[in-house]
Amino acid sequence: MDCVFCKIVKGQLPSKKVFEDERVYAFEDINPVAPTHVLIVPKKHIVGLQELTEEDACLVGHMFVVAKRIAQERNLKGGYRTVFNVGEDAGQSVFHLHLHLIGGRKMAWPPG
Ligand code: DGP
């Protein structure tokens, strides 16, 4: 399958690994928008949140637990943001589900 994140998960493209287990792979975003910008992706190819099914509900919960652990490891005590961009209007550019973990600086709301 011609999916950049599938290739990263399989080690066919380089990435800066942050965490890995049997279900997810987390790595540094190539274009960070904050001092911490990590992507948590399921090893299973899911196009995006819109394509999620009930059987993947535990997997998505696990992605958030991993995000929390990475935030703790990085000492993001002041806060951080977890984001799914869903579809083109929201800015989704890679169509393999991924959770952004962004932190290490003050953030504005609403996002752009
Ligand atoms: P989104 O716009 O929500 O689909 O986020 C996609 C993110 O993926 C974006 O912040 C840049 C990042 N990205 C795209 N291609 C690569 C890559 O090859 N390596 C890494 N590390 N990150 C990538």
PDB file of N, CA, C and O in Angstrom, residues 51 71 83 99:
ATOM      1  N   GLU A  51     -13.430   7.052   9.286  1.00  0.00           N
ATOM      2  CA  GLU A  51     -13.488   5.656   8.846  1.00  0.00           C
ATOM      3  C   GLU A  51     -13.441   4.689  10.034  1.00  0.00           C
ATOM      4  O   GLU A  51     -13.408   3.474   9.854  1.00  0.00           O
ATOM      5  N   ALA A  71       3.540  12.641  27.148  1.00  0.00           N
ATOM      6  CA  ALA A  71       3.454  13.980  27.751  1.00  0.00           C
ATOM      7  C   ALA A  71       4.066  13.966  29.155  1.00  0.00           C
ATOM      8  O   ALA A  71       4.769  14.905  29.550  1.00  0.00           O
ATOM      9  N   VAL A  83      -4.725  16.199  19.032  1.00  0.00           N
ATOM     10  CA  VAL A  83      -5.566  16.612  17.905  1.00  0.00           C
ATOM     11  C   VAL A  83      -5.661  15.505  16.860  1.00  0.00           C
ATOM     12  O   VAL A  83      -4.641  14.933  16.454  1.00  0.00           O
ATOM     13  N   LEU A  99      -2.723  10.729  15.762  1.00  0.00           N
ATOM     14  CA  LEU A  99      -3.033  11.660  16.841  1.00  0.00           C
ATOM     15  C   LEU A  99      -1.816  12.558  17.042  1.00  0.00           C
ATOM     16  O   LEU A  99      -0.706  12.070  17.252  1.00  0.00           O
TER      17      LEU A  99
END
